[in-house]
C-alpha cells in the first residue's frame, strides 16, 4: 500500500473521537485522506446504528405506555395493562426494552426466541 492509502486504526479512532466531541488537540498529525474517510464512515455508521436503536426504543416505549398513571407504575402494573396483542411485538423489540421491562417480560413470557 502506498502511504496515502494506508489506514492506521489508531489515527481513525482518534479522528472519530474528535467527531464525537473530543479534544481536537488529540488528533495525530499527518492523517491521510484515507484515514479521514475511514473515520467519517465509522462515525456515520455508529450514528445510524444509534439512531436505529433509538427508534426501536421509542417504539418499545409507545407499546409499554398505553395510558397515564397517577402514581409511577411498577413494571408489573404496566404489563398488566398491556393489550395481549403487543406481547409478540415487545418480544421483537426485546433488545430495546429498558432493563426492568426485560425482566418482567422474561418473568411472564420467558426469554424471546432469537435473543
XYZ file of N, CA and C in Angstrom:
345
model
N 0.839 -1.191 0.000
C 0.000 0.000 0.000
C 0.874 1.241 0.000
N 0.432 2.228 -0.676
C 1.173 3.475 -0.641
C 0.838 4.209 0.647
N 1.659 5.158 0.983
C 1.472 5.889 2.234
C 0.136 6.631 2.251
N -0.351 7.065 1.103
C -1.593 7.828 1.028
C -2.830 6.972 1.287
N -2.759 5.659 1.056
C -3.935 4.819 1.218
C -3.856 3.935 2.458
N -2.728 3.913 3.150
C -2.603 3.102 4.355
C -3.457 3.721 5.464
N -4.229 2.873 6.133
C -5.119 3.348 7.187
C -4.626 2.823 8.525
N -4.276 3.730 9.402
C -3.821 3.366 10.747
C -5.025 3.420 11.689
N -5.396 2.285 12.276
C -6.581 2.231 13.139
C -6.548 3.238 14.287
N -5.373 3.487 14.878
C -5.304 4.431 15.991
C -5.614 5.861 15.532
N -5.213 6.183 14.308
C -5.499 7.512 13.768
C -6.997 7.639 13.480
N -7.571 6.588 12.901
C -9.018 6.594 12.616
C -9.792 6.754 13.922
N -9.393 6.014 14.945
C -10.067 6.094 16.245
C -9.961 7.496 16.838
N -8.798 8.116 16.713
C -8.604 9.473 17.236
C -9.503 10.467 16.498
N -9.607 10.325 15.193
C -10.462 11.233 14.416
C -11.926 11.043 14.810
N -12.354 9.791 14.956
C -13.735 9.515 15.373
C -13.993 10.147 16.741
N -13.017 10.058 17.633
C -13.158 10.676 18.953
C -13.407 12.165 18.868
N -12.700 12.832 17.973
C -12.904 14.273 17.791
C -14.275 14.543 17.173
N -14.679 13.720 16.230
C -16.005 13.895 15.626
C -17.118 13.743 16.661
N -16.862 12.950 17.689
C -17.845 12.749 18.758
C -17.767 13.838 19.819
N -16.899 14.820 19.609
C -16.815 15.926 20.546
C -15.555 15.955 21.377
N -14.611 15.084 21.072
C -13.356 15.051 21.818
C -12.467 16.240 21.495
N -11.373 16.328 22.189
C -10.418 17.429 22.046
C -9.652 17.302 20.731
N -9.718 18.331 19.930
C -9.033 18.331 18.634
C -7.517 18.246 18.799
N -6.998 18.611 19.973
C -5.559 18.503 20.219
C -5.102 17.044 20.212
N -6.060 16.106 20.354
C -5.724 14.686 20.351
C -5.503 14.137 18.942
N -5.786 14.953 17.927
C -5.600 14.498 16.550
C -4.120 14.326 16.240
N -3.768 13.167 15.713
C -2.374 12.989 15.304
C -2.094 13.794 14.043
N -0.874 14.233 13.904
C -0.506 14.988 12.700
C -0.387 14.040 11.514
N -0.667 14.575 10.356
C -0.439 13.825 9.133
C -1.463 12.756 8.815
N -2.705 12.931 9.242
C -3.738 11.964 8.885
C -3.953 12.000 7.376
N -4.018 10.820 6.786
C -4.200 10.729 5.333
C -5.667 10.902 4.973
N -5.920 11.138 3.707
C -7.313 11.268 3.262
C -8.049 9.942 3.443
N -7.351 8.814 3.302
C -7.976 7.505 3.507
C -8.369 7.328 4.974
N -7.531 7.805 5.876
C -7.848 7.706 7.306
C -9.027 8.608 7.655
N -9.055 9.785 7.082
C -10.178 10.699 7.323
C -11.480 10.108 6.786
N -11.409 9.495 5.607
C -12.597 8.873 5.015
C -13.054 7.685 5.858
N -12.107 6.882 6.343
C -12.452 5.735 7.181
C -13.095 6.194 8.488
N -12.567 7.277 9.070
C -13.137 7.812 10.308
C -14.551 8.329 10.071
N -14.753 9.015 8.971
C -16.078 9.539 8.645
C -17.067 8.386 8.471
N -16.652 7.340 7.752
C -17.519 6.170 7.560
C -17.859 5.508 8.891
N -16.858 5.361 9.745
C -17.071 4.744 11.053
C -18.037 5.570 11.896
N -17.808 6.864 11.929
C -18.664 7.765 12.713
C -20.110 7.718 12.212
N -20.286 7.811 10.904
C -21.642 7.803 10.341
C -22.328 6.457 10.561
N -21.581 5.370 10.474
C -22.156 4.044 10.730
C -22.650 3.940 12.166
N -21.845 4.419 13.110
C -22.250 4.409 14.515
C -23.469 5.292 14.728
N -23.484 6.448 14.074
C -24.601 7.380 14.206
C -25.894 6.736 13.720
N -25.843 6.094 12.560
C -27.034 5.444 12.002
C -27.487 4.299 12.902
N -26.536 3.521 13.427
C -26.885 2.420 14.315
C -27.544 2.940 15.590
N -27.014 4.010 16.158
C -27.607 4.606 17.357
C -29.005 5.137 17.065
N -29.172 5.731 15.904
C -30.490 6.259 15.543
C -31.494 5.114 15.428
N -31.082 4.009 14.813
C -31.953 2.839 14.702
C -32.325 2.296 16.067
N -31.351 2.280 16.973
C -31.613 1.804 18.330
C -32.594 2.736 19.038
N -32.402 4.037 18.874
C -33.322 4.998 19.488
C -34.735 4.843 18.922
N -34.844 4.592 17.628
C -36.161 4.390 17.014
C -36.838 3.162 17.620
N -36.067 2.089 17.817
C -36.612 0.870 18.420
C -37.008 1.117 19.876
N -36.194 1.887 20.593
C -36.530 2.202 21.978
C -37.807 3.033 22.050
N -37.956 3.991 21.157
C -39.177 4.807 21.122
C -40.391 3.943 20.836
N -40.248 3.034 19.909
C -41.346 2.133 19.562
C -41.719 1.267 20.768
N -40.709 0.770 21.489
C -40.973 -0.046 22.676
C -41.720 0.757 23.739
N -41.270 1.999 23.980
C -41.951 2.839 24.970
C -43.389 3.120 24.564
N -43.647 3.326 23.283
C -45.017 3.570 22.825
C -45.913 2.370 23.122
N -45.366 1.169 22.985
C -46.142 -0.032 23.289
C -46.360 -0.197 24.790
N -45.334 0.174 25.568
C -45.419 -0.014 27.018
C -46.330 1.001 27.699
N -46.274 2.220 27.259
C -47.033 3.286 27.936
C -48.289 3.628 27.154
N -49.308 2.825 27.380
C -50.558 2.994 26.644
C -51.547 3.883 27.375
N -51.236 4.217 28.625
C -52.126 5.082 29.399
C -51.300 5.872 30.389
N -51.925 6.876 30.993
C -51.225 7.657 32.019
C -51.559 7.079 33.387
N -50.688 7.342 34.322
C -50.841 6.834 35.679
C -50.743 8.002 36.653
N -51.513 7.929 37.735
C -51.441 8.963 38.761
C -50.153 8.835 39.568
N -49.739 7.616 39.813
C -48.501 7.322 40.546
C -47.564 6.576 39.603
N -46.268 6.693 39.819
C -45.344 5.924 38.960
C -45.657 4.430 39.054
N -45.927 3.794 37.924
C -46.319 2.382 37.950
C -45.107 1.454 38.059
N -45.363 0.267 38.527
C -44.335 -0.780 38.515
C -44.349 -1.418 37.129
N -43.292 -2.165 36.823
C -43.275 -2.874 35.544
C -44.408 -3.890 35.509
N -44.692 -4.506 36.637
C -45.796 -5.455 36.693
C -47.118 -4.806 36.333
N -47.351 -3.622 36.857
C -48.590 -2.895 36.564
C -48.663 -2.533 35.084
N -47.556 -2.058 34.542
C -47.539 -1.707 33.115
C -47.879 -2.920 32.271
N -47.260 -4.069 32.595
C -47.530 -5.281 31.811
C -48.952 -5.775 32.026
N -49.513 -5.587 33.232
C -50.907 -5.963 33.468
C -51.850 -5.188 32.558
N -51.496 -3.938 32.271
C -52.364 -3.063 31.474
C -52.192 -3.227 29.960
N -51.235 -4.020 29.547
C -50.975 -4.166 28.106
C -52.032 -5.021 27.423
N -52.337 -4.654 26.207
C -53.183 -5.479 25.350
C -52.370 -6.723 24.986
N -52.947 -7.910 25.080
C -52.194 -9.133 24.743
C -51.605 -9.127 23.332
N -52.169 -8.325 22.464
C -51.667 -8.274 21.086
C -50.260 -7.706 20.998
N -49.812 -6.940 22.002
C -48.484 -6.326 21.918
C -47.374 -7.226 22.456
N -47.721 -8.356 23.073
C -46.698 -9.223 23.660
C -45.661 -9.665 22.638
N -46.097 -10.086 21.467
C -45.137 -10.534 20.452
C -44.322 -9.368 19.915
N -44.940 -8.204 19.800
C -44.192 -7.022 19.351
C -43.091 -6.667 20.350
N -43.415 -6.760 21.646
C -42.400 -6.494 22.660
C -41.272 -7.518 22.590
N -41.626 -8.755 22.279
C -40.592 -9.780 22.104
C -39.661 -9.437 20.955
N -40.225 -8.897 19.884
C -39.407 -8.489 18.738
C -38.505 -7.306 19.077
N -38.938 -6.484 20.027
C -38.176 -5.301 20.436
C -37.416 -5.535 21.745
N -37.262 -6.781 22.140
C -36.696 -7.121 23.447
C -35.375 -6.409 23.720
N -34.495 -6.363 22.725
C -33.181 -5.725 22.924
C -33.289 -4.236 23.203
N -34.398 -3.611 22.830
C -34.570 -2.173 23.017
C -35.354 -1.829 24.289
N -35.841 -2.855 24.992
C -36.616 -2.608 26.208
C -35.703 -2.156 27.348
N -36.223 -1.319 28.248
C -35.464 -0.989 29.457
C -35.256 -2.259 30.288
N -34.229 -2.282 31.121
C -33.888 -3.485 31.891
C -35.062 -4.020 32.703
N -35.785 -3.148 33.389
C -36.921 -3.600 34.195
C -38.004 -4.259 33.355
N -38.233 -3.725 32.162
C -39.227 -4.313 31.259
C -38.743 -5.660 30.729
N -37.452 -5.773 30.475
C -36.904 -7.065 30.038
C -37.133 -8.129 31.117
N -36.841 -7.763 32.365
C -37.011 -8.714 33.467
C -38.469 -9.139 33.601
N -39.376 -8.186 33.510
C -40.801 -8.505 33.626
C -41.267 -9.346 32.443
N -40.782 -9.030 31.259
C -41.139 -9.814 30.070
C -40.710 -11.270 30.256
N -39.454 -11.476 30.656
C -38.927 -12.838 30.842
C -39.701 -13.553 31.948
N -40.023 -12.847 33.021
C -40.773 -13.461 34.124
C -42.142 -13.958 33.651
N -42.780 -13.177 32.798
C -44.124 -13.532 32.340
C -44.151 -14.494 31.154
N -43.280 -14.253 30.181
C -43.407 -14.972 28.917
C -42.182 -15.811 28.570
N -41.150 -15.703 29.358
C -39.912 -16.413 29.050
C -39.043 -15.610 28.096
N -37.859 -16.105 27.914
C -36.887 -15.438 27.014
C -37.401 -15.538 25.576
N -37.487 -14.405 24.867
C -37.949 -14.485 23.477
C -36.942 -15.240 22.606
N -37.424 -15.901 21.605
C -36.530 -16.651 20.715
C -35.663 -15.667 19.936
N -34.453 -16.075 19.662
C -33.534 -15.236 18.898
C -32.770 -14.235 19.737
N -32.872 -14.342 21.064
C -32.144 -13.410 21.931
C -30.876 -14.065 22.399
